[in-house]
Tab-separated table of C-alpha atoms in Angstrom:
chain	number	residue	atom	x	y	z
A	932	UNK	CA	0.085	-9.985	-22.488
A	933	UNK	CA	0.210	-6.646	-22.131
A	934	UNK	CA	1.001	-4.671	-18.705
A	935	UNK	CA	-1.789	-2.905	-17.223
A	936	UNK	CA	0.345	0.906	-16.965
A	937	UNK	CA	-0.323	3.606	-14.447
A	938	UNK	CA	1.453	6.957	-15.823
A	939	UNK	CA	2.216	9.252	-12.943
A	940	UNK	CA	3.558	12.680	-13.828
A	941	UNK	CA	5.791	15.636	-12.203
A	942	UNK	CA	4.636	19.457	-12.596
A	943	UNK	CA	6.552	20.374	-15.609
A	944	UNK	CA	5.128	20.851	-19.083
A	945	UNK	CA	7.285	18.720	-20.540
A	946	UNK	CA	5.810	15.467	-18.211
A	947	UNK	CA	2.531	16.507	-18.644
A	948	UNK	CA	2.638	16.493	-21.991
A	949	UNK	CA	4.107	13.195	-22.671
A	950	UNK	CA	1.204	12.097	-19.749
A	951	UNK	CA	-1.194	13.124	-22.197
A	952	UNK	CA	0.692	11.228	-25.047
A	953	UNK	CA	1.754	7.998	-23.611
A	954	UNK	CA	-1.891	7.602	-21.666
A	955	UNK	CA	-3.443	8.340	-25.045
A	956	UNK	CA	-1.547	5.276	-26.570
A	957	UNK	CA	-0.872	2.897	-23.810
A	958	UNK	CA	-4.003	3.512	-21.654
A	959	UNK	CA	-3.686	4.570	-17.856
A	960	UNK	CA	-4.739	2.225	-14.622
A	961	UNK	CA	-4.997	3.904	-11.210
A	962	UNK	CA	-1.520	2.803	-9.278
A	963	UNK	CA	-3.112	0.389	-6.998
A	964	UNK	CA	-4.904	-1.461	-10.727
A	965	UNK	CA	-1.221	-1.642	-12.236
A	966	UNK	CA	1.583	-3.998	-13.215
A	967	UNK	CA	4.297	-1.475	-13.598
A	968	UNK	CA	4.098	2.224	-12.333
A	969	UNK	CA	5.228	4.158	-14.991
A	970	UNK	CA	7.076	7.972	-13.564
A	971	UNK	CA	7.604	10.914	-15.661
A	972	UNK	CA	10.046	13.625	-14.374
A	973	UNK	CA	13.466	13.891	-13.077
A	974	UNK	CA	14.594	12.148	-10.146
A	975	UNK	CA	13.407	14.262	-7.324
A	976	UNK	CA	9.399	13.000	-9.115
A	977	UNK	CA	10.916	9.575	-8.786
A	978	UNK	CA	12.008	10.118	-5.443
A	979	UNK	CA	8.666	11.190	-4.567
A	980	UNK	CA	7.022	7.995	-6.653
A	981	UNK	CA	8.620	5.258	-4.375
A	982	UNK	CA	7.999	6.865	-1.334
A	983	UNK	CA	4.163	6.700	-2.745
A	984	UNK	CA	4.066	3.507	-3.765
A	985	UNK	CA	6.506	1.355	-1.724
A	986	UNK	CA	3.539	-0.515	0.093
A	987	UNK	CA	2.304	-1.230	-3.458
A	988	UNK	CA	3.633	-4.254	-5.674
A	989	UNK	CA	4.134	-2.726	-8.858
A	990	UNK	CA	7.802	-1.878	-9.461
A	991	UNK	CA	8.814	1.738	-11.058
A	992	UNK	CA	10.137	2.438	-14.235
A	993	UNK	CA	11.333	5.996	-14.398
A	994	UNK	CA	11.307	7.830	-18.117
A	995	UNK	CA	13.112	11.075	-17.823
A	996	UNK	CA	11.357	14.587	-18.673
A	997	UNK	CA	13.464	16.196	-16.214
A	998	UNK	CA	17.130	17.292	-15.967
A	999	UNK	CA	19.508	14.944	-14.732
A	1000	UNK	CA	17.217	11.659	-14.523
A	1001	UNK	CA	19.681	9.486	-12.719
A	1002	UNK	CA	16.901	7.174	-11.562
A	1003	UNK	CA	15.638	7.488	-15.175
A	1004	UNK	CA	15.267	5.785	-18.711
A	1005	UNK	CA	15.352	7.857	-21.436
A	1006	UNK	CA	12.535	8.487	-22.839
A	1007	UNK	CA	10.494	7.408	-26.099
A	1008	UNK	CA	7.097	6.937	-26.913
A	1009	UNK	CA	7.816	4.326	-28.738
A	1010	UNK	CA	7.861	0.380	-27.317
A	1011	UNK	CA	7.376	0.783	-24.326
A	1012	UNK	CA	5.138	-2.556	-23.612
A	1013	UNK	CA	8.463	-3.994	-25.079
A	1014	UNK	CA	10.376	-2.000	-23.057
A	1015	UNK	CA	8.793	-3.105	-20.013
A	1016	UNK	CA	8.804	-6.549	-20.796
A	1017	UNK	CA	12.741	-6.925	-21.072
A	1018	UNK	CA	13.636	-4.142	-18.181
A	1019	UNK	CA	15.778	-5.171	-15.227
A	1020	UNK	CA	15.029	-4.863	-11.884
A	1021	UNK	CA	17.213	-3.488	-8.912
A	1022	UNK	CA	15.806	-3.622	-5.440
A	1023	UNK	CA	17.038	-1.246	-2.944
A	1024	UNK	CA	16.342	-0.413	1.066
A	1025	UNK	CA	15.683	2.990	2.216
A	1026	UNK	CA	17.213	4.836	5.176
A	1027	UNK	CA	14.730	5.256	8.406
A	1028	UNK	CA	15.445	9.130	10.115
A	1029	UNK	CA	14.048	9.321	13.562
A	1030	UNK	CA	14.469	13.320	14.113
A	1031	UNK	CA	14.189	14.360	18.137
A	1032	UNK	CA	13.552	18.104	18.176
A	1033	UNK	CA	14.411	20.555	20.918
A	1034	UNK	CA	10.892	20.705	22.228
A	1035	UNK	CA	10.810	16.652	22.424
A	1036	UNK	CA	8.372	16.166	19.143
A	1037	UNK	CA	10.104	13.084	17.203
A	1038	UNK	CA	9.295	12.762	13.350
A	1039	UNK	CA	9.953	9.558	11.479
A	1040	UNK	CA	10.692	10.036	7.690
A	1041	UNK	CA	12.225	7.360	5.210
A	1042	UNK	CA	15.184	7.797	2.871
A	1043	UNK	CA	15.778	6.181	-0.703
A	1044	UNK	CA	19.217	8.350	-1.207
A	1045	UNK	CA	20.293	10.215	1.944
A	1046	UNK	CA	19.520	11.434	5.563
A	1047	UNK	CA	21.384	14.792	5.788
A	1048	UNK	CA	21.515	16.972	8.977
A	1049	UNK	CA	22.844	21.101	7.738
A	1050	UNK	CA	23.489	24.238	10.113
A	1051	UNK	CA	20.535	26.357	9.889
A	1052	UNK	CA	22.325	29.164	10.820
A	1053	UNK	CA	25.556	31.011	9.771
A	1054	UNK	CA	28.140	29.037	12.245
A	1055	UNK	CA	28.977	26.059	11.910
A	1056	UNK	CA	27.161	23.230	13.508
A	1057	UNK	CA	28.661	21.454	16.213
A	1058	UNK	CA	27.599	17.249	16.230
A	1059	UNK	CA	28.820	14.150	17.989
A	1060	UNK	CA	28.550	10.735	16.268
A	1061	UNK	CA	27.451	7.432	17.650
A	1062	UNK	CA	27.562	4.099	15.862
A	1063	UNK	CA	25.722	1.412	17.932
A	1064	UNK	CA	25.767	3.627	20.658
A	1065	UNK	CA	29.606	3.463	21.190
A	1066	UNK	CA	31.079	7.330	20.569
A	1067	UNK	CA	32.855	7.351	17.472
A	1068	UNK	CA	33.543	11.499	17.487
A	1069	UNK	CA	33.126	13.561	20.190
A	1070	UNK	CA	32.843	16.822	18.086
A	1071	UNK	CA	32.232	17.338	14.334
A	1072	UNK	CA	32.408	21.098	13.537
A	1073	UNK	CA	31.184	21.205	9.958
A	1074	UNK	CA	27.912	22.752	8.243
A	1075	UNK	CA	26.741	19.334	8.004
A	1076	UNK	CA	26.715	15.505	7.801
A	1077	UNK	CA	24.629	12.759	5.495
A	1078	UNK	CA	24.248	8.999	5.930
A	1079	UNK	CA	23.895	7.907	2.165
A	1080	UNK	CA	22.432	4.101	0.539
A	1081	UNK	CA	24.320	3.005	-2.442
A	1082	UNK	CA	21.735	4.266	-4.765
A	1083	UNK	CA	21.657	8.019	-3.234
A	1084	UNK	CA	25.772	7.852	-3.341
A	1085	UNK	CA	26.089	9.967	-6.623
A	1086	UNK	CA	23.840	12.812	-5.750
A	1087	UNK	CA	24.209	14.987	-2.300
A	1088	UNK	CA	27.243	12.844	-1.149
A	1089	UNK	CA	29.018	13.125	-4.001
A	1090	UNK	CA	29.087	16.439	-4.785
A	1091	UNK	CA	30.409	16.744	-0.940
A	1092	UNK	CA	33.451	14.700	-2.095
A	1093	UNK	CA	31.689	11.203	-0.149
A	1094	UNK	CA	32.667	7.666	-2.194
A	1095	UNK	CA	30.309	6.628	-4.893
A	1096	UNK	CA	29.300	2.690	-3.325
A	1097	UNK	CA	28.155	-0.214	-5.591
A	1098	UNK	CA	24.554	-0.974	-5.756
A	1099	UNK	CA	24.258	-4.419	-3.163
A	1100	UNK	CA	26.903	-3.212	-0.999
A	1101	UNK	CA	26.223	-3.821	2.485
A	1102	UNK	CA	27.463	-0.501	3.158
A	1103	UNK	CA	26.554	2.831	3.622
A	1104	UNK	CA	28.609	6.638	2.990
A	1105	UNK	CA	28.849	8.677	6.632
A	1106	UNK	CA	30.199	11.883	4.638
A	1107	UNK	CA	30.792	15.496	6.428
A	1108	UNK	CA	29.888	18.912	4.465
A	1109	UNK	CA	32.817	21.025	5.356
A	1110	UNK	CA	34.401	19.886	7.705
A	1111	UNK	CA	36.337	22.410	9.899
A	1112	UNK	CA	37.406	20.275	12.948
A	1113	UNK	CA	38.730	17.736	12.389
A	1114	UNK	CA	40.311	19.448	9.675
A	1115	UNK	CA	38.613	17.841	6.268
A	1116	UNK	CA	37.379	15.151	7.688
A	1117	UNK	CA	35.856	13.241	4.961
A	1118	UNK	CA	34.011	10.866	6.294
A	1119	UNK	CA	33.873	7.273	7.218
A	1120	UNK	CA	32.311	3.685	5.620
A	1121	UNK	CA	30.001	1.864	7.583
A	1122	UNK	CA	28.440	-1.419	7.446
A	1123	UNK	CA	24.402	-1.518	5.816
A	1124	UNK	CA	23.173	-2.775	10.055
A	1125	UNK	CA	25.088	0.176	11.590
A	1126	UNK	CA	22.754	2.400	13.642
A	1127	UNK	CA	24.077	6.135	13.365
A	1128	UNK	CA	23.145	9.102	15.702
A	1129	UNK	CA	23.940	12.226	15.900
A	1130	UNK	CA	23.538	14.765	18.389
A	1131	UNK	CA	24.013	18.305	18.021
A	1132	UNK	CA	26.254	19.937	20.175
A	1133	UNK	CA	25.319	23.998	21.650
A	1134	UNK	CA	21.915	23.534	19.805
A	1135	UNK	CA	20.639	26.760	21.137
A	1136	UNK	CA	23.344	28.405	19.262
A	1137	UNK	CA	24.267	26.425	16.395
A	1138	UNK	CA	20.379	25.425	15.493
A	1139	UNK	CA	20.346	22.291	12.957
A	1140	UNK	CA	17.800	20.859	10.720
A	1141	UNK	CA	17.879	17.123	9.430
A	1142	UNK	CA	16.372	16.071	5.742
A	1143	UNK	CA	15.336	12.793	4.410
A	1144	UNK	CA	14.649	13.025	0.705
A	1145	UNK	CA	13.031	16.626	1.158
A	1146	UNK	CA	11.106	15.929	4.120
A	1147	UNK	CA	12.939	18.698	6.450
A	1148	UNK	CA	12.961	18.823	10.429
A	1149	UNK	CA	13.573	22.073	11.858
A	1150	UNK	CA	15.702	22.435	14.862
A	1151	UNK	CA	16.876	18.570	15.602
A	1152	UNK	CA	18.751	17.387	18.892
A	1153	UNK	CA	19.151	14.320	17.688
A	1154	UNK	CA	18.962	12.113	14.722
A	1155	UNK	CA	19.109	8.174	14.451
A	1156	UNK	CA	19.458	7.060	10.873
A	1157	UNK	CA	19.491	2.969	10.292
A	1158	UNK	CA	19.050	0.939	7.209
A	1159	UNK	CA	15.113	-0.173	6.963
A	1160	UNK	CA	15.759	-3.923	5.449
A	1161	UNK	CA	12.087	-4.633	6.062
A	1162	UNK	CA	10.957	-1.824	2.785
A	1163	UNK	CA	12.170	-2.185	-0.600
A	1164	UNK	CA	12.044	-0.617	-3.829
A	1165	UNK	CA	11.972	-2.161	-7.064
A	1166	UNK	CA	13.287	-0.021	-9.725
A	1167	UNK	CA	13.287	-1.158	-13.495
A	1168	UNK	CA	15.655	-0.390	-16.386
A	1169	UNK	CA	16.797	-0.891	-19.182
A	1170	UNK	CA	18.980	-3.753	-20.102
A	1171	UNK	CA	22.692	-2.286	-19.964
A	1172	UNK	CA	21.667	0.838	-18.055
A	1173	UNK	CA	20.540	-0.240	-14.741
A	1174	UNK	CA	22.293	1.360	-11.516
A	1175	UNK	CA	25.394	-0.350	-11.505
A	1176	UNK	CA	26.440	0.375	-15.089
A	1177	UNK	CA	25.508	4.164	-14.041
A	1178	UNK	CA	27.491	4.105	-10.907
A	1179	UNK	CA	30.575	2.622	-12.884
A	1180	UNK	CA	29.947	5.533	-15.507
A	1181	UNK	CA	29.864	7.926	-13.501
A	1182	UNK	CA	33.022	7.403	-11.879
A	1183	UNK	CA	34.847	7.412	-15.280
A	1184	UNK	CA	33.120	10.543	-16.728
């Protein structure tokens, strides 16, 4: 039987216009009506699709009318209830950011590839790490830091030199941007219950802002960023080019 389909688009012409095709052929549910959510973009729309739909049970398949499309299949208009019916599944846990700012406001935001915290200004910031509330490093002087999953390891984390991590490893990327003291200090792997915290050192002067998938906190004291076991994601693909394939490729490209 075939899958009921809800086609959810990004802002370019290029996904708008195969929204107009593919609902045209395969008909078009609202999200909370469908079997399979059905993105069209680049992975920053795909990004935004999970955080969407994650208390929804229709998992994502991502068709890519973007630029890199990472998170993506490639895209056809042809087969897709066929398509669908054979794709794989991964299931992945965001990270949970709990920003404190300097005036004591706390924001919550959740992260499917990586909490980063950057100097908003032009020194350096200044942080301290905690991992379970033991002091790991008393001073970081870098222009920033990122906790990355698995399935975020390839983008922000590394292009800042971090490791790329298997998809299902109970592990998670601590990676510094720059890292000035202690001299290129690269970073450090940490297991998937860790809870990491970071406190910025001479805020007043070296002002910092935290992001969780493009939800930006001005000004942060401190940061806690844990693994949220309790949300998943389920991502589809096709057979032979799910996320682990991809992670393998990309370290051999």
């Amino acid at each position: 039987m075939d899958r009921r389909i809800a086609f959810v688009a990004g802002r370019s012409d290029v996904a708008q216009q195969a929204l107009g095709v593919l609902s045209r052929r395969y008909g078009n549910v609202t999200v909370e009506k469908a079997d399979t959510i059905v993105a069209l973009g680049g992975d920053g729309h795909m990004l935004r699709t999970l955080h969407d739909t994650q208390a929804l049970n229709a998992p994502v398949y991502g068709m890519n009318c973007g630029t890199i499309g990472f998170l993506m299949n490639e895209y056809a208009e042809d087969g897709l209830q066929e398509r669908l019916a054979a794709a794989e599944t991964e299931t992945i846990n965001p990270l949970s950011m709990v920003a404190t700012r300097a005036d004591g406001s706390v924001e919550n935001h959740l992260a499917i590839n990586e909490v980063s915290l950057l100097r908003q200004g032009p020194q350096a910031a200044k942080l301290s790490i905690r991992l379970d509330g033991r002091m790991r490093m008393a001073e970081l002087v870098c222009d920033g830091a990122l906790v990355a999953t698995p399935a975020g390891s390839t983008a922000y984390n590394y292009s800042a030199h971090g490791p790329i991590l298997p998809i299902g490893a109970d592990v998670l990327a601590l990676t510094a941007m720059a890292a000035f003291r202690p001299r290129r200090w690269r970073g450090a792997l940490l297991p998937k219950t860790v809870t990491v915290r970071f406190d910025v050192l001479e805020a007043d002067k070296r002002p910092v802002m935290s992001d969780a998938d493009g939800h930006s906190v001005r000004d942060v004291v401190t940061v806690e960023v844990r693994s949220a076991p309790d949300i998943s994601h389920a991502i589809l693909f096709d057979p032979g080019h799910g996320l682990q394939e991809r992670l393998i490729q990309e370290q051999f490209t």
